[in-house]
GROMACS .gro file of C-alpha atoms in nm:
model
  153
    1MET     CA    1   1.826   3.308  -0.453
    2SER     CA    2   1.583   3.133  -0.228
    3ASP     CA    3   1.589   3.410   0.032
    4GLU     CA    4   1.590   3.698  -0.221
    5ARG     CA    5   1.897   3.873  -0.076
    6SER     CA    6   2.062   4.101  -0.327
    7GLU     CA    7   2.411   4.109  -0.176
    8ASN     CA    8   2.656   3.823  -0.190
    9LEU     CA    9   2.798   3.666   0.127
   10TYR     CA   10   3.115   3.876   0.104
   11GLU     CA   11   2.912   4.198   0.114
   12ALA     CA   12   2.678   4.065   0.384
   13ILE     CA   13   2.975   3.965   0.600
   14GLY     CA   14   3.122   4.314   0.574
   15GLY     CA   15   3.410   4.252   0.334
   16ILE     CA   16   3.778   4.189   0.388
   17ASP     CA   17   3.808   4.375   0.720
   18THR     CA   18   3.550   4.148   0.884
   19LEU     CA   19   3.718   3.841   0.735
   20ARG     CA   20   4.054   3.955   0.875
   21ARG     CA   21   3.898   3.990   1.222
   22LEU     CA   22   3.736   3.648   1.185
   23SER     CA   23   4.065   3.490   1.081
   24ASN     CA   24   4.259   3.663   1.358
   25THR     CA   25   4.009   3.565   1.629
   26PHE     CA   26   3.999   3.208   1.501
   27TYR     CA   27   4.377   3.162   1.492
   28GLU     CA   28   4.419   3.311   1.840
   29GLY     CA   29   4.206   3.020   1.959
   30VAL     CA   30   4.375   2.763   1.735
   31LEU     CA   31   4.727   2.845   1.847
   32ALA     CA   32   4.624   2.812   2.212
   33ASP     CA   33   4.438   2.485   2.155
   34PRO     CA   34   4.620   2.160   2.243
   35VAL     CA   35   4.430   1.963   1.976
   36LEU     CA   36   4.496   2.206   1.690
   37ALA     CA   37   4.822   2.382   1.774
   38PRO     CA   38   5.034   2.089   1.646
   39VAL     CA   39   4.870   2.113   1.301
   40PHE     CA   40   4.978   2.477   1.283
   41ALA     CA   41   5.336   2.428   1.400
   42ASN     CA   42   5.463   2.630   1.102
   43PHE     CA   43   5.206   2.907   1.142
   44THR     CA   44   5.302   3.262   1.047
   45THR     CA   45   5.091   3.575   1.074
   46THR     CA   46   5.073   3.597   0.694
   47HIS     CA   47   4.844   3.295   0.720
   48ILE     CA   48   4.574   3.518   0.874
   49GLU     CA   49   4.574   3.745   0.568
   50HIS     CA   50   4.586   3.453   0.325
   51VAL     CA   51   4.282   3.294   0.490
   52ALA     CA   52   4.092   3.624   0.481
   53VAL     CA   53   4.174   3.665   0.109
   54TRP     CA   54   4.069   3.302   0.039
   55LEU     CA   55   3.739   3.350   0.220
   56GLY     CA   56   3.680   3.679   0.042
   57GLU     CA   57   3.705   3.503  -0.292
   58ILE     CA   58   3.497   3.205  -0.181
   59PHE     CA   59   3.215   3.430  -0.061
   60GLY     CA   60   3.198   3.641  -0.377
   61GLY     CA   61   3.460   3.910  -0.325
   62PRO     CA   62   3.770   3.986  -0.534
   63ALA     CA   63   3.955   3.690  -0.685
   64ARG     CA   64   4.278   3.782  -0.506
   65PHE     CA   65   4.363   3.431  -0.385
   66THR     CA   66   4.354   3.305  -0.741
   67GLY     CA   67   4.534   3.609  -0.877
   68GLU     CA   68   4.801   3.647  -0.610
   69LEU     CA   69   4.835   3.329  -0.402
   70GLY     CA   70   4.811   3.032  -0.636
   71GLY     CA   71   4.438   2.963  -0.635
   72HIS     CA   72   4.258   2.642  -0.552
   73GLN     CA   73   4.558   2.419  -0.630
   74SER     CA   74   4.776   2.610  -0.381
   75LEU     CA   75   4.512   2.593  -0.109
   76LEU     CA   76   4.472   2.218  -0.149
   77ARG     CA   77   4.849   2.154  -0.165
   78SER     CA   78   4.897   2.340   0.164
   79HIS     CA   79   4.699   2.064   0.338
   80LEU     CA   80   4.895   1.768   0.196
   81GLY     CA   81   5.066   1.556   0.459
   82LEU     CA   82   4.894   1.718   0.758
   83ALA     CA   83   4.700   1.398   0.840
   84ILE     CA   84   4.409   1.591   0.993
   85THR     CA   85   4.199   1.374   1.222
   86GLU     CA   86   3.822   1.392   1.262
   87GLU     CA   87   3.882   1.513   1.620
   88GLN     CA   88   4.093   1.801   1.486
   89ARG     CA   89   3.834   1.883   1.217
   90GLY     CA   90   3.560   1.889   1.480
   91ARG     CA   91   3.763   2.111   1.710
   92TRP     CA   92   3.842   2.341   1.414
   93MET     CA   93   3.467   2.374   1.353
   94GLU     CA   94   3.401   2.451   1.721
   95LEU     CA   95   3.660   2.728   1.730
   96MET     CA   96   3.546   2.870   1.396
   97GLY     CA   97   3.186   2.862   1.518
   98ALA     CA   98   3.287   3.072   1.819
   99ALA     CA   99   3.478   3.314   1.595
  100VAL     CA  100   3.178   3.344   1.360
  101GLN     CA  101   2.951   3.425   1.656
  102LYS     CA  102   3.193   3.692   1.776
  103GLU     CA  103   3.296   3.857   1.447
  104LEU     CA  104   3.018   3.818   1.191
  105PRO     CA  105   2.702   4.028   1.177
  106ASP     CA  106   2.412   3.911   1.392
  107ASP     CA  107   2.236   3.737   1.105
  108GLU     CA  108   2.151   3.373   1.170
  109LEU     CA  109   2.115   3.276   0.803
  110LEU     CA  110   2.446   3.441   0.715
  111ARG     CA  111   2.625   3.264   0.998
  112ARG     CA  112   2.467   2.931   0.906
  113ARG     CA  113   2.572   2.962   0.539
  114VAL     CA  114   2.929   3.052   0.638
  115LEU     CA  115   2.950   2.757   0.877
  116GLU     CA  116   2.808   2.526   0.610
  117TYR     CA  117   3.097   2.633   0.386
  118PHE     CA  118   3.347   2.560   0.664
  119ASP     CA  119   3.195   2.217   0.724
  120TRP     CA  120   3.218   2.138   0.351
  121GLY     CA  121   3.569   2.279   0.318
  122THR     CA  122   3.713   2.111   0.625
  123ARG     CA  123   3.593   1.772   0.501
  124ILE     CA  124   3.785   1.829   0.177
  125ALA     CA  125   4.093   1.954   0.368
  126LYS     CA  126   4.082   1.644   0.591
  127ASP     CA  127   4.060   1.413   0.288
  128VAL     CA  128   4.345   1.591   0.105
  129SER     CA  129   4.559   1.597   0.420
  130ALA     CA  130   4.579   1.217   0.421
  131ALA     CA  131   4.796   1.224   0.107
  132PRO     CA  132   5.170   1.284   0.148
  133ALA     CA  133   5.324   1.623   0.076
  134GLY     CA  134   5.410   1.653  -0.291
  135THR     CA  135   5.120   1.438  -0.412
  136ASP     CA  136   4.997   1.541  -0.757
  137LEU     CA  137   4.638   1.647  -0.710
  138GLY     CA  138   4.568   1.700  -1.077
  139ASP     CA  139   4.366   2.006  -1.170
  140PRO     CA  140   4.109   2.078  -0.899
  141GLY     CA  141   3.945   2.344  -1.115
  142PRO     CA  142   3.883   2.704  -1.020
  143THR     CA  143   3.842   2.833  -0.668
  144PRO     CA  144   3.492   2.738  -0.556
  145ARG     CA  145   3.231   3.001  -0.472
  146TRP     CA  146   2.981   2.978  -0.188
  147GLY     CA  147   2.655   3.173  -0.182
  148TRP     CA  148   2.322   3.199  -0.006
  149ASP     CA  149   2.226   2.858  -0.146
  150GLY     CA  150   2.558   2.686  -0.080
  151LEU     CA  151   2.810   2.584  -0.345
  152VAL     CA  152   2.765   2.792  -0.660
  153LYS     CA  153   2.757   2.554  -0.957
   0.00000   0.00000   0.00000
């Protein structure tokens, strides 16, 4: 690691409880936002837990999303047909940035790495969302991992 940190991002963030708070804070903003609320018309509170579990796996925690919720393929399929616009992606990033500032530890490098993941991930979600629901995405491979140096290869 370039910065010689021994913990992974999941541990540095504070684990699943912090990710649940982050997800909850973020979706409170999303559901009240006129730009994003329409994208989440079918939102349920289980989405908050699913996002926390996804992020836990991405950042080096337990592989629960893969083991329990369908893995990378399921995550990508959930975005099909949403037709996310660049305006919506940008607003998503703004609201997540505010949630990161509120809920994550006061560690600028940690926050920057987490937001870099969200920027990368939302670009993929936007691209996938242009395809109609039911599109065969092929095998996207395993759930990606994100660390102190970005995407873990």
